[in-house]
CSV table of C-alpha atoms in Angstrom, one decimal:
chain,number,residue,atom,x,y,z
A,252,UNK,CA,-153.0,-66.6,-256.2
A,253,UNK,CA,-150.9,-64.8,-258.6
A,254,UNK,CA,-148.6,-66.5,-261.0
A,255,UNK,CA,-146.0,-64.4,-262.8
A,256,UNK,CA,-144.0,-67.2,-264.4
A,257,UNK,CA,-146.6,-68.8,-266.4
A,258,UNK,CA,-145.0,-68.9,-269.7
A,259,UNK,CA,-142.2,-66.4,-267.9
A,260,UNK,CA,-143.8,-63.8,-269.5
A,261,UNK,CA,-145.8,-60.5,-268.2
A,262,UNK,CA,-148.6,-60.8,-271.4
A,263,UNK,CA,-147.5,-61.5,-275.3
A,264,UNK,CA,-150.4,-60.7,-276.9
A,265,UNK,CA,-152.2,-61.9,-280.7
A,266,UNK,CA,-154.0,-59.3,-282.9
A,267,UNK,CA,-157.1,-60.7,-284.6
A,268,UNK,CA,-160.1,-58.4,-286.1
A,269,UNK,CA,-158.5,-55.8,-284.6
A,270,UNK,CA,-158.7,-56.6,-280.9
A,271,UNK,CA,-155.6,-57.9,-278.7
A,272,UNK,CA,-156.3,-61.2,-277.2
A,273,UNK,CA,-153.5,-61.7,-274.3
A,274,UNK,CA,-152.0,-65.5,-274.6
A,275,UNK,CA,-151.1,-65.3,-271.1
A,276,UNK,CA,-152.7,-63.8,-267.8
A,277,UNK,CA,-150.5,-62.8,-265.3
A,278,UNK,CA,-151.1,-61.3,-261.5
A,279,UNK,CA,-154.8,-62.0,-262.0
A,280,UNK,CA,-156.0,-59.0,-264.1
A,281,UNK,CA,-159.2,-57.4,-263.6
A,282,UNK,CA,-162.0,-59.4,-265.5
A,283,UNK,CA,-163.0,-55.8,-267.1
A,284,UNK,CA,-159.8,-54.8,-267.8
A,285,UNK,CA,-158.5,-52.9,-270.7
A,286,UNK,CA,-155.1,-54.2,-272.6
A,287,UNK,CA,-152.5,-51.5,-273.8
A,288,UNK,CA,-149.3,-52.1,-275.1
A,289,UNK,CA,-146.2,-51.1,-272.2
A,290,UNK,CA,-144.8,-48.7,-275.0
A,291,UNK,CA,-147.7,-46.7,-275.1
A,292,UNK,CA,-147.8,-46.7,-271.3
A,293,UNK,CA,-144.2,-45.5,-271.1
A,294,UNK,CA,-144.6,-42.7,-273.7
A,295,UNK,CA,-147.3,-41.3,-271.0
A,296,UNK,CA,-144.7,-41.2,-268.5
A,297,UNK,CA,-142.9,-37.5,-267.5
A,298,UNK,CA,-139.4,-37.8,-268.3
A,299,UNK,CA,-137.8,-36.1,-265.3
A,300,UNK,CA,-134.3,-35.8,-263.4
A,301,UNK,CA,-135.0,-37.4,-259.8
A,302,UNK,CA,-136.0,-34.7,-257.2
A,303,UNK,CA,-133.7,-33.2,-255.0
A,304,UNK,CA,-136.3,-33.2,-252.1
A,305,UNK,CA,-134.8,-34.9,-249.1
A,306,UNK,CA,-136.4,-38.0,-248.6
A,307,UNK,CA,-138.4,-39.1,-245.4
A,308,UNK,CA,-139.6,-42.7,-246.0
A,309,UNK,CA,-142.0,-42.1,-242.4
A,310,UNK,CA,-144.2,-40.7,-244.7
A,311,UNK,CA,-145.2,-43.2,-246.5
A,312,UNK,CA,-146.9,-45.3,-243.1
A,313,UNK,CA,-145.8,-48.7,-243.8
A,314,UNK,CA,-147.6,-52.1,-242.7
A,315,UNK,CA,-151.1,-50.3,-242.2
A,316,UNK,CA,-154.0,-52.4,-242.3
A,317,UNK,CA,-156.3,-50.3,-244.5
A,318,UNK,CA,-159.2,-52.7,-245.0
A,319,UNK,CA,-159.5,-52.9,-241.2
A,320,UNK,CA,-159.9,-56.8,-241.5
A,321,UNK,CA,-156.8,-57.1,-239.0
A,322,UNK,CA,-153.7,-58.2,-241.6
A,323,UNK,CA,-151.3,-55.9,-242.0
A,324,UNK,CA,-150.1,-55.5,-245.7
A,325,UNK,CA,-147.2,-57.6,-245.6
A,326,UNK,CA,-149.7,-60.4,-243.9
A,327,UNK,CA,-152.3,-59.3,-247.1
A,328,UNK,CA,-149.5,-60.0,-249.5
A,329,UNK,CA,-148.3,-63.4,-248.1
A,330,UNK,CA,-151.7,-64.7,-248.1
A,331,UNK,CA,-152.6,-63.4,-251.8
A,332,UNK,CA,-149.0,-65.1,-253.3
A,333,UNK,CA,-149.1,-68.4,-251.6
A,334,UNK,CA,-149.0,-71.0,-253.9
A,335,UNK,CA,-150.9,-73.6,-251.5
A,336,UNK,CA,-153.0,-72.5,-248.6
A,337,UNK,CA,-151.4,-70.4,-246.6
A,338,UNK,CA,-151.1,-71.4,-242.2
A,339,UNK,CA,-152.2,-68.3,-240.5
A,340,UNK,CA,-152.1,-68.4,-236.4
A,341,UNK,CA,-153.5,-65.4,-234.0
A,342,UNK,CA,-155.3,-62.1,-235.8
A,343,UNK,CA,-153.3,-62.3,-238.5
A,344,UNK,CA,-149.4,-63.9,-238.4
A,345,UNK,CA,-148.5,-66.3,-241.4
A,346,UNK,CA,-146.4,-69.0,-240.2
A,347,UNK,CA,-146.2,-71.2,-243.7
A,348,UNK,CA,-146.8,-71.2,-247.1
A,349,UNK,CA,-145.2,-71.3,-250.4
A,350,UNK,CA,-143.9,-68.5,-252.3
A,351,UNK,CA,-142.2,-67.9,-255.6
A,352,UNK,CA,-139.9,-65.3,-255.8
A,353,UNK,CA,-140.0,-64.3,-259.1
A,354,UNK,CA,-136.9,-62.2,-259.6
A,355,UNK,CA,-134.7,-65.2,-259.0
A,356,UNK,CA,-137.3,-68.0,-259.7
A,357,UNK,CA,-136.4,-69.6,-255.6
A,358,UNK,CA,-139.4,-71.0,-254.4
A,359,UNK,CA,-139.8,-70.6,-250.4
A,360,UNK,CA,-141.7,-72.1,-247.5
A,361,UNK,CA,-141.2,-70.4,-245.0
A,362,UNK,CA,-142.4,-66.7,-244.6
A,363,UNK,CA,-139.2,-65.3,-242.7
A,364,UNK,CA,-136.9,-66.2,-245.8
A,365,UNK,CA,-139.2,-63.6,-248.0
A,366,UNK,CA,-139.6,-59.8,-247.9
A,367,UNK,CA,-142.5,-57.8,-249.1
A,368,UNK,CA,-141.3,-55.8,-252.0
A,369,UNK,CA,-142.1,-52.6,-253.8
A,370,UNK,CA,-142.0,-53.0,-257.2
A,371,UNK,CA,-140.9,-49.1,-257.4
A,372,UNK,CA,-138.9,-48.7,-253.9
A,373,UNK,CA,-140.2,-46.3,-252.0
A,374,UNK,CA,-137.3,-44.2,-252.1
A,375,UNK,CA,-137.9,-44.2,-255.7
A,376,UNK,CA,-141.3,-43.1,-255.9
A,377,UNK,CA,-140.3,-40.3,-253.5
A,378,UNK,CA,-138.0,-38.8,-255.9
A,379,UNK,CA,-140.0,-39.7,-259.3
A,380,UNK,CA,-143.3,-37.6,-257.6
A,381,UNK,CA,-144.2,-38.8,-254.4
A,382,UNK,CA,-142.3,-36.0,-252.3
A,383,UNK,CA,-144.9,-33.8,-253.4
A,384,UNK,CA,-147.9,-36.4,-252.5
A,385,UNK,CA,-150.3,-35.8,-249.8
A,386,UNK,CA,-149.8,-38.6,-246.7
A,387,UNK,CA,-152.8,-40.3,-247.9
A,388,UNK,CA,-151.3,-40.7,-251.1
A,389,UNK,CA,-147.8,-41.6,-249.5
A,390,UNK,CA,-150.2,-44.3,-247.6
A,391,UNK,CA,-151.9,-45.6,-250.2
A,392,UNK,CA,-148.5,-46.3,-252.2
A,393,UNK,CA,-146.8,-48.1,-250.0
A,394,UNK,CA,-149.9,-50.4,-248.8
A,395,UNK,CA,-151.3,-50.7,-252.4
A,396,UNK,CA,-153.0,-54.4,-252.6
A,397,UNK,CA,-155.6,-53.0,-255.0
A,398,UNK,CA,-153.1,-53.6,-258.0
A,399,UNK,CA,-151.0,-56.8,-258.3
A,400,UNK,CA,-148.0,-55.6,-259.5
A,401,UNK,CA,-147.3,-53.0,-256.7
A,402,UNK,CA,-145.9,-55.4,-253.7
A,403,UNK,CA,-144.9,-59.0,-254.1
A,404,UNK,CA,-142.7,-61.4,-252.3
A,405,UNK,CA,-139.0,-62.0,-252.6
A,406,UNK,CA,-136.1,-64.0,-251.5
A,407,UNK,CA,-134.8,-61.4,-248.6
A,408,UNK,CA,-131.3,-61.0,-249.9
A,409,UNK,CA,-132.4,-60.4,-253.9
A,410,UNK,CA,-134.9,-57.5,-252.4
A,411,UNK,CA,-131.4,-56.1,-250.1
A,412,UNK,CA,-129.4,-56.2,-253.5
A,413,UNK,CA,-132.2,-54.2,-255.2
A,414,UNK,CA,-132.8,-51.8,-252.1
A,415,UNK,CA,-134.7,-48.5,-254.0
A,416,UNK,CA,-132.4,-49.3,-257.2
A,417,UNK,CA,-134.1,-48.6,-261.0
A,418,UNK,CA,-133.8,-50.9,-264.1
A,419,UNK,CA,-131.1,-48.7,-265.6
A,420,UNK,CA,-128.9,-49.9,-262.1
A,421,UNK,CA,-130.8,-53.1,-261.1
A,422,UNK,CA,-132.8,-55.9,-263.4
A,423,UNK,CA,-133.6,-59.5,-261.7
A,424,UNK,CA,-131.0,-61.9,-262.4
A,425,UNK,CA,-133.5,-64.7,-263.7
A,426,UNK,CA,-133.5,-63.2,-267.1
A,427,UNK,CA,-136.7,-64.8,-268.8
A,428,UNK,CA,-138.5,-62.7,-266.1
A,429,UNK,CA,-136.9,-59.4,-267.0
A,430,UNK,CA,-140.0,-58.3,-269.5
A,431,UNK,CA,-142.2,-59.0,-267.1
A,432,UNK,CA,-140.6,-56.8,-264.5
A,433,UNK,CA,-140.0,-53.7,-266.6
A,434,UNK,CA,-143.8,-53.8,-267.6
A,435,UNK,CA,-145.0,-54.1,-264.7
A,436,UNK,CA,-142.7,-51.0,-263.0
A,437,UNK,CA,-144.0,-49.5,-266.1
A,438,UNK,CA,-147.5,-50.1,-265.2
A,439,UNK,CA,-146.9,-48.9,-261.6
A,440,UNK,CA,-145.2,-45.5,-262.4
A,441,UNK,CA,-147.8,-44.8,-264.7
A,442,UNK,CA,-150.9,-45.9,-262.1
A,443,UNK,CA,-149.4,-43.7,-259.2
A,444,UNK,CA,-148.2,-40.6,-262.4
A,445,UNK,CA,-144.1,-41.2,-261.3
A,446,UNK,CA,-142.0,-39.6,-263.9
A,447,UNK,CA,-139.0,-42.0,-265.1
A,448,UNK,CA,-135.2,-40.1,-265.1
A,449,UNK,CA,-134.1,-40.4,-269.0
A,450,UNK,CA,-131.2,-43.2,-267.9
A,451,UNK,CA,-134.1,-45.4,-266.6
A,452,UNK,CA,-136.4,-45.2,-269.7
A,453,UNK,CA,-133.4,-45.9,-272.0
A,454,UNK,CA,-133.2,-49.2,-270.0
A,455,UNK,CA,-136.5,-50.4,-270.3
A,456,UNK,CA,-136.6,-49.6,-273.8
A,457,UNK,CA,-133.9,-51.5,-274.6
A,458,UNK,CA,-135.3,-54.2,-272.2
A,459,UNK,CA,-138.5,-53.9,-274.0
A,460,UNK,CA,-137.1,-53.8,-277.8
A,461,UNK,CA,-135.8,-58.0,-276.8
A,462,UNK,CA,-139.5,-58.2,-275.8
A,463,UNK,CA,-141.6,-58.6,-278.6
A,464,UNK,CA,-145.1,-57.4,-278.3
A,465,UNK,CA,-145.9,-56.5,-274.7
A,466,UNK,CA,-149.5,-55.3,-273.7
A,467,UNK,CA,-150.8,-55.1,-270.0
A,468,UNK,CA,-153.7,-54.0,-268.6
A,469,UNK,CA,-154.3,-50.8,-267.6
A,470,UNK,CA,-153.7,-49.6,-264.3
A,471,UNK,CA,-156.9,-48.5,-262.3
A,472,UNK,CA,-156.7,-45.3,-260.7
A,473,UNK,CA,-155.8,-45.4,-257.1
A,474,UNK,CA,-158.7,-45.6,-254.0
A,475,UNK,CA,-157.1,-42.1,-252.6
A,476,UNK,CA,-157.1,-40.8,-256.6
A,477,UNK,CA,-154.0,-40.5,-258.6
A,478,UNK,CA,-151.9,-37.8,-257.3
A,479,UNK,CA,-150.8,-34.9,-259.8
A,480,UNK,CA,-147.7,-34.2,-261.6
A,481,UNK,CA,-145.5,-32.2,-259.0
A,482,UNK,CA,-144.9,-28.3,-259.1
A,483,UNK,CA,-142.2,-27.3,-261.6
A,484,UNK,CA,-140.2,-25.1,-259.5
A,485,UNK,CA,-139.6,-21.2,-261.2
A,486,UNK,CA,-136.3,-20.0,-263.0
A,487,UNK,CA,-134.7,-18.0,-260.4
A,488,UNK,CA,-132.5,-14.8,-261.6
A,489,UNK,CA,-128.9,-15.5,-262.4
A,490,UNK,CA,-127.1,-12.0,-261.7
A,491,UNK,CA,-123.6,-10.9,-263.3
A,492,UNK,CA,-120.9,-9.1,-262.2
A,493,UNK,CA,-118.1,-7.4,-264.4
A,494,UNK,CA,-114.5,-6.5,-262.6
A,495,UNK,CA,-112.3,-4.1,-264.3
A,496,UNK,CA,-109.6,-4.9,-261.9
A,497,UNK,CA,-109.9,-8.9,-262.8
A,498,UNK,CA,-110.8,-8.4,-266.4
A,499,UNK,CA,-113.4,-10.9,-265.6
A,500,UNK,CA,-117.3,-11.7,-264.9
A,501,UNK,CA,-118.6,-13.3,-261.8
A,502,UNK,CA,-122.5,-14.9,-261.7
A,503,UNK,CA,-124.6,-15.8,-258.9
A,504,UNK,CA,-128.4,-17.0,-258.4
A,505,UNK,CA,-127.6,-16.1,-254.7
A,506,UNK,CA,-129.2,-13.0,-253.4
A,507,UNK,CA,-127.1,-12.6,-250.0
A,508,UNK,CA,-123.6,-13.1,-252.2
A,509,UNK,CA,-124.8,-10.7,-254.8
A,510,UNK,CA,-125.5,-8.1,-251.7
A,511,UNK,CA,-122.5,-9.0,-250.1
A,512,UNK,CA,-120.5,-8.4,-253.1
A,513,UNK,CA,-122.0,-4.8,-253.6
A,514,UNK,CA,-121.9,-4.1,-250.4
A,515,UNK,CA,-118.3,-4.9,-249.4
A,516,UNK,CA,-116.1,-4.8,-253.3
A,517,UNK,CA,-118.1,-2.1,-255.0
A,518,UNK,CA,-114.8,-1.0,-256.3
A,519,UNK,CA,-113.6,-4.4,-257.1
A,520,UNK,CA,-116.8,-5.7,-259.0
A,521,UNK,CA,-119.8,-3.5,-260.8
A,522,UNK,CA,-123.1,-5.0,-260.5
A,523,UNK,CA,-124.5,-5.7,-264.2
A,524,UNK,CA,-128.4,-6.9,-262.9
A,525,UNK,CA,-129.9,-10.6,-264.0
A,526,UNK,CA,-128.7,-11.6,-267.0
A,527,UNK,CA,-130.7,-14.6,-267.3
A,528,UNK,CA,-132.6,-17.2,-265.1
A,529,UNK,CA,-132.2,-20.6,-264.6
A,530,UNK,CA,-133.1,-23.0,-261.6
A,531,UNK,CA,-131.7,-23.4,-258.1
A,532,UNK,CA,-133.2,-27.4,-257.9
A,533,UNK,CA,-132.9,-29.5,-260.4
A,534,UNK,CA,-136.2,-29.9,-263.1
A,535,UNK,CA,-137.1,-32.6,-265.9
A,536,UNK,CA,-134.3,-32.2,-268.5
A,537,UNK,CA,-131.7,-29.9,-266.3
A,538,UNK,CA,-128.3,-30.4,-265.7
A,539,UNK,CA,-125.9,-29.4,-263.2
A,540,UNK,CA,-123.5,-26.1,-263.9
A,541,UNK,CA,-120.9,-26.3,-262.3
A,542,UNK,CA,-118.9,-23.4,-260.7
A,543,UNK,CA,-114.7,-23.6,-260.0
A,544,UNK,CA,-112.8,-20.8,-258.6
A,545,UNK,CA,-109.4,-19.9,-258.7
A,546,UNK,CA,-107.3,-17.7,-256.3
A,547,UNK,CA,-104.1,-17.7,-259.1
A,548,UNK,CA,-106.6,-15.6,-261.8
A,549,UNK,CA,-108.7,-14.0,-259.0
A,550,UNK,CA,-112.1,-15.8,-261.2
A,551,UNK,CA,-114.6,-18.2,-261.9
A,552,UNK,CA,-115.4,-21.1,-264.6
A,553,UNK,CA,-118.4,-22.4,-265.1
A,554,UNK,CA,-119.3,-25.3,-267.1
A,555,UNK,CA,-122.0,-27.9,-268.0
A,556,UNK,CA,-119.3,-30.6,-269.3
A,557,UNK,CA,-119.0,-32.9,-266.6
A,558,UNK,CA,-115.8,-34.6,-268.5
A,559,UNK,CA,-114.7,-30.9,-268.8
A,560,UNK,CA,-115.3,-30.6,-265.1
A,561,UNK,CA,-113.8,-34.0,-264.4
A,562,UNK,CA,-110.0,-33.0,-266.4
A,563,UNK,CA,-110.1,-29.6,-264.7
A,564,UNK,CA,-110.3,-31.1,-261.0
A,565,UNK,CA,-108.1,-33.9,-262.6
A,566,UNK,CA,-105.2,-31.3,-263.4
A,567,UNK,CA,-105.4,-28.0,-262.5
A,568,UNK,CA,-106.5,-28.6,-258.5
A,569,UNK,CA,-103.7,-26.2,-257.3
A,570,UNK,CA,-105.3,-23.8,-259.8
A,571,UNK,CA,-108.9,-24.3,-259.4
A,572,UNK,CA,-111.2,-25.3,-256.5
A,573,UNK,CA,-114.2,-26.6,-257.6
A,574,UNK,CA,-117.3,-25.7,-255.9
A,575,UNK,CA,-120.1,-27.5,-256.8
A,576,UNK,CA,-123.5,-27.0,-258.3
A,577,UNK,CA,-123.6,-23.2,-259.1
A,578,UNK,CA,-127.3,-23.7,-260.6
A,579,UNK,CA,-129.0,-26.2,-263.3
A,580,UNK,CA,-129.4,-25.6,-266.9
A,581,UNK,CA,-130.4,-27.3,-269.8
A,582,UNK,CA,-128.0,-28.6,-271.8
A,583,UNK,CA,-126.9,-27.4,-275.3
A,584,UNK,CA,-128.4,-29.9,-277.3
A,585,UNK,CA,-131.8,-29.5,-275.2
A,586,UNK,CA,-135.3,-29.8,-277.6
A,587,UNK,CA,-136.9,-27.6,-274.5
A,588,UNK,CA,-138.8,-24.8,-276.2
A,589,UNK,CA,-138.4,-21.6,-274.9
A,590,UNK,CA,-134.7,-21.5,-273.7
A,591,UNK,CA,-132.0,-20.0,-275.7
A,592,UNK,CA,-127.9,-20.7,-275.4
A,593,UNK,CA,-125.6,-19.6,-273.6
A,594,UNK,CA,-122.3,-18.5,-275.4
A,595,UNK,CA,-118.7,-18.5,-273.6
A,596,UNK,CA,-115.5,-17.0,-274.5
A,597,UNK,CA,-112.1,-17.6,-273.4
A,598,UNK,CA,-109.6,-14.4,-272.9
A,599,UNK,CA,-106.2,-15.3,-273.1
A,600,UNK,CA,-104.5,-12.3,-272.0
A,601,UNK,CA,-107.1,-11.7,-268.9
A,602,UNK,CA,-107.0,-15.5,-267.9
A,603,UNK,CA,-110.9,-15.6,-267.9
A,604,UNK,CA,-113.9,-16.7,-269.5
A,605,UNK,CA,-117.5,-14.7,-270.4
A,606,UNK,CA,-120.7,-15.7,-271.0
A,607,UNK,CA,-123.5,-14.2,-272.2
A,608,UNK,CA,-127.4,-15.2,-272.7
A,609,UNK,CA,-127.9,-11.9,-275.3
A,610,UNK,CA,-127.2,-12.7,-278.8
A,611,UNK,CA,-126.7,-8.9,-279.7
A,612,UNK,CA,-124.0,-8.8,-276.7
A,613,UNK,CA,-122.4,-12.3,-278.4
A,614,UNK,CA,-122.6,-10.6,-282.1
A,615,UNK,CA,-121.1,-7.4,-280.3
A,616,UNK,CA,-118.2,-9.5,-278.8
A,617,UNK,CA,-117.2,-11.5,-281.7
A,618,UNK,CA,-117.1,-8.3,-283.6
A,619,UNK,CA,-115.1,-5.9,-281.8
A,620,UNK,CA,-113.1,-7.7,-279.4
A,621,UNK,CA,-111.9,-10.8,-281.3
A,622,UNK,CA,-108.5,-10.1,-279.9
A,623,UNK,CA,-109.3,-9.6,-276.7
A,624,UNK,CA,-112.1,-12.7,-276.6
A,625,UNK,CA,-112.4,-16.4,-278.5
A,626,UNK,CA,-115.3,-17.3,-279.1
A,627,UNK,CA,-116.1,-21.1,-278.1
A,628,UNK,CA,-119.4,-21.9,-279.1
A,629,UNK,CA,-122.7,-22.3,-277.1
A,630,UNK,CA,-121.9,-24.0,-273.8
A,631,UNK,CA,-126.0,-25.1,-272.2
A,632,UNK,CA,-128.9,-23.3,-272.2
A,633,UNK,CA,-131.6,-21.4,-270.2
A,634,UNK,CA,-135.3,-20.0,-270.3
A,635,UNK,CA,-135.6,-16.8,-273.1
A,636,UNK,CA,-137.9,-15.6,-270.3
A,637,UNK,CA,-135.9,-13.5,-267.8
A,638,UNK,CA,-133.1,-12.5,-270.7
A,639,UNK,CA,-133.0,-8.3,-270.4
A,640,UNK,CA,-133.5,-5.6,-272.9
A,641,UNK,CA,-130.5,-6.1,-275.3
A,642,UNK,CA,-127.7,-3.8,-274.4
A,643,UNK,CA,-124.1,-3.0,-275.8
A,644,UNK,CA,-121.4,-5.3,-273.8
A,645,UNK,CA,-119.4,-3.7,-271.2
A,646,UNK,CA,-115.6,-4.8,-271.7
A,647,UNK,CA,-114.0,-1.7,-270.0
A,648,UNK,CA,-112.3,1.5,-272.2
A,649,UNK,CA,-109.8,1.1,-269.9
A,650,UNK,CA,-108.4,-2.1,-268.4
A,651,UNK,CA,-107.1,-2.4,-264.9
A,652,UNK,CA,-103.5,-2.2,-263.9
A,653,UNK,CA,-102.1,-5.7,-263.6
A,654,UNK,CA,-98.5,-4.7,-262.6
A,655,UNK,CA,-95.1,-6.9,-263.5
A,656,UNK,CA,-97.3,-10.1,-262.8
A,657,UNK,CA,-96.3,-11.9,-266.3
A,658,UNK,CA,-93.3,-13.6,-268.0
A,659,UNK,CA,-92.8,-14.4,-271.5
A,660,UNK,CA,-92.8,-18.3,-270.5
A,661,UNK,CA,-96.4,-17.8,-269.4
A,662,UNK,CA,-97.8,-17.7,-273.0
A,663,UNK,CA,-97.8,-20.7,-275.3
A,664,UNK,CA,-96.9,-18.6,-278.5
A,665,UNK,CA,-95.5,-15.0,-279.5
A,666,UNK,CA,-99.9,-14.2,-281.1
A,667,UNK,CA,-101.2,-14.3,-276.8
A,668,UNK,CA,-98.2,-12.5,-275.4
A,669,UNK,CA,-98.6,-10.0,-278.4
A,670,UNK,CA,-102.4,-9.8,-277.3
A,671,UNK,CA,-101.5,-9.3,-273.7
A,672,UNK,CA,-98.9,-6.5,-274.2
A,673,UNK,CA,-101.6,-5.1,-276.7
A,674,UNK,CA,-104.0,-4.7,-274.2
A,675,UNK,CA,-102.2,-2.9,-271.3
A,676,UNK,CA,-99.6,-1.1,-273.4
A,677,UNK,CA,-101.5,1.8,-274.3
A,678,UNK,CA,-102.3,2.5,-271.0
A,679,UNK,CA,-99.7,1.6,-268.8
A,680,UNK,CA,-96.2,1.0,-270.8
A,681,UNK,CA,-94.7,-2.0,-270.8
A,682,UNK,CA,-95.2,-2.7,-267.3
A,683,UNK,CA,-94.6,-6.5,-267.3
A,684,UNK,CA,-91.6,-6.0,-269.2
A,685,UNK,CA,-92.0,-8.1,-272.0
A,686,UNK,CA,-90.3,-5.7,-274.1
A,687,UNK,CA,-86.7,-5.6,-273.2
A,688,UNK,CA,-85.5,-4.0,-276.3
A,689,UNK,CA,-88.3,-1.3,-276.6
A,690,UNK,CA,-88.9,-2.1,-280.2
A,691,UNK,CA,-92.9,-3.0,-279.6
A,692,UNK,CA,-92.5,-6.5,-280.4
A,693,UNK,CA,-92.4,-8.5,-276.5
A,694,UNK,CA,-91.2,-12.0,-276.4
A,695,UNK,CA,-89.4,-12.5,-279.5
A,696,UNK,CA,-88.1,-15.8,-278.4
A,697,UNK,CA,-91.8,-17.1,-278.7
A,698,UNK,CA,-92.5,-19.6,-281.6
A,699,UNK,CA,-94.0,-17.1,-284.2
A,700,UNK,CA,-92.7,-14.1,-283.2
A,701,UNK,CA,-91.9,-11.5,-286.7
């Protein structure tokens, strides 16, 4: 019998002479077993973004009778939580009992009002590790009767409301049980080595922080061994483009869209090679860039800002169509060694943004071209592996033609017409004809024009 509630608390432990005595046992701990404080246990845990593995919960081999005794495991589990001896008819089919559900402190009698529960959904495990298990593994998970805390019974519509949900999105609403559950999901991820998402160990930090001292006992290793952490998938190459006739840069992780695009534009756009790397799935600590285009400035934007993202779907969507996850990186404020940032620039006269990996390119920019490109700051980062040989930045001698495509009402201030008509004058005249009076000084009607 296992009995959560006793004292609604997982364990508060005493210190004397050095050694932690728990005050309360709960779901039966091993007589031999070691106690650990839950903190310590979470520290251990890989901090990860959930896998982007699609999920197949057939895997996993539900109900299986493992011990070969003829009770399936959600049979094992009614007959282990019964609070008085449980009826079983035929090979093994519980007819009555009496169960505590725990998360909402209902007690039950009869079985079909109660589902078996994991603790850690199974959807859950799959994208915190499991994907990557072998089916034995996947097997041994979902029938785990070896360790308490894995499966237990619940009222059927509290385990529907919790479906595969973590404690950042879900907690039990019988709050005096709420340290006991985040210790014990603790306990679980750390027996079967599932990595928490950071938004789920913020929540059962500041679960645990109301909790006083919490120890448990620590986890046995699985019969079928615990798996290992998954494979870290490798940086792929990011490759750049640079279009004289767009006055603008276009990146891709794609191989068939950079071929493509040297293949069928190599007029429009000059293949620059990788320029960094960063990763086509989504790793511990990653974030999602994301990639707009826009048909009115013939470019891309990229960015890591999802309230950035958010305002430019918001108002510009006649301007830019957003599409999607280009790649992840690591965000700007990112402790992960061996990454460097990424720098971006905005261009006022060519409409478009650059980025660059190479801080002699970024010194190089900020430098030379300061009318040409505003600097903006770092904007994520990536791995300093894959970054190429420094080289000197390629803004062309010679800018393209853009033709009579701009009016003086199409820049905010007399400085970015000024910068535009600076830019193409030289080369072409004025061909936009800013400059009706042909005295070099275009849109004098602009606040700050001389």
């Amino acid at each position: 019998m296992r009995n959560r509630v006793l004292g609604a608390a997982l364990v508060t432990v005493a210190i004397f002479a050095g050694s932690l005595t728990p005050s309360v046992a709960l779901a039966a701990p091993p007589t031999s077993a070691e106690w650990i404080p839950v903190a310590t246990l979470l520290d251990q845990l890989r901090v990860e973004a959930p896998s982007t593995v699609k999920y197949n919960r057939d895997q996993f081999f539900e109900g299986a009778d493992l011990d070969g005794d003829g009770c399936r495991t959600r049979q094992e589990v009614l007959i282990e939580e019964t609070d008085i001896p449980a009826t079983v008819t035929g090979v093994c089919t519980v007819t009555a009992g009496q169960w505590l559900s725990y998360y909402d402190n209902v007690t039950h009698l009869d079985p079909a009002a109660v589902e078996m529960d994991h603790l850690v959904a199974l959807k859950e495990a799959w994208v915190s590790g499991a994907w990557a298990w072998t089916d034995e593994q996947r097997q041994g998970y979902s029938n785990d009767v070896d360790d308490d805390r894995a499966l237990t019974m619940v009222t059927a519509a509290v385990n529907t409301a919790k479906a595969d949900k973590d404690p950042a999105s879900w907690l039990p609403s019988y709050r005096s049980i709420r340290c006991t559950y985040v210790s014990e999901w603790v306990a679980v991820k750390w027996r079967w080595n599932l990595s928490v998402d950071p938004a789920e160990k913020i929540a059962i930090q500041t679960i645990l922080e109301g909790c006083g001292p919490r120890d448990t006992w620590l986890p046995a290793a699985p019969t079928v061994g615990r798996p290992s952490a998954p494979p870290l998938p490798e940086p792929v190459a990011v490759h750049r483009f640079w279009s004289p006739v767009y006055q603008g840069h276009f990146f891709t992780t794609d191989v068939a869209e950079r071929d493509q695009i040297i293949a069928r534009w190599p007029g429009v756009w000059t293949y620059e090679g990788q320029r960094y790397t960063a990763f086509k799935t989504q790793v511990a600590g990653t974030i999602p860039l994301y990639r707009f285009w826009s048909s009115t400035y013939s470019g891309h934007f990229y960015t890591a800002d999802p309230a950035e993202r958010a305002a430019v779907i918001a108002r510009w969507p006649n301007i830019w169509k957003d599409e999607g996850v280009a790649y992840y990186v690591y965000p700007t404020d990112s402790t992960q060694p061996d990454t460097v940032p990424v720098a971006r620039f905005w261009s006022a006269s060519a409409a478009h943004h650059f980025y660059t990996a190479d801080a002699a390119e970024r010194d190089a920019v900020i430098a030379k071209w300061t009318r040409v490109w505003s600097y903006e700051g770092d904007n994520f980062r990536v791995p300093a592996a894959g970054i190429p040989v420094p080289q000197p930045p390629r803004p062309p001698q010679q800018p393209g033609n853009p033709g009579d495509i701009r009016n003086c009402t199409d820049f905010a201030n007399y400085a970015a017409a000024k910068e535009w008509f600076d830019l193409y004058y030289p080369h072409y005249g004025d061909v936009a004809k800013l400059d009706l009076d042909h005295d070099g000084v275009p849109c004098e009607g602009l606040p700050g024009a001389p």
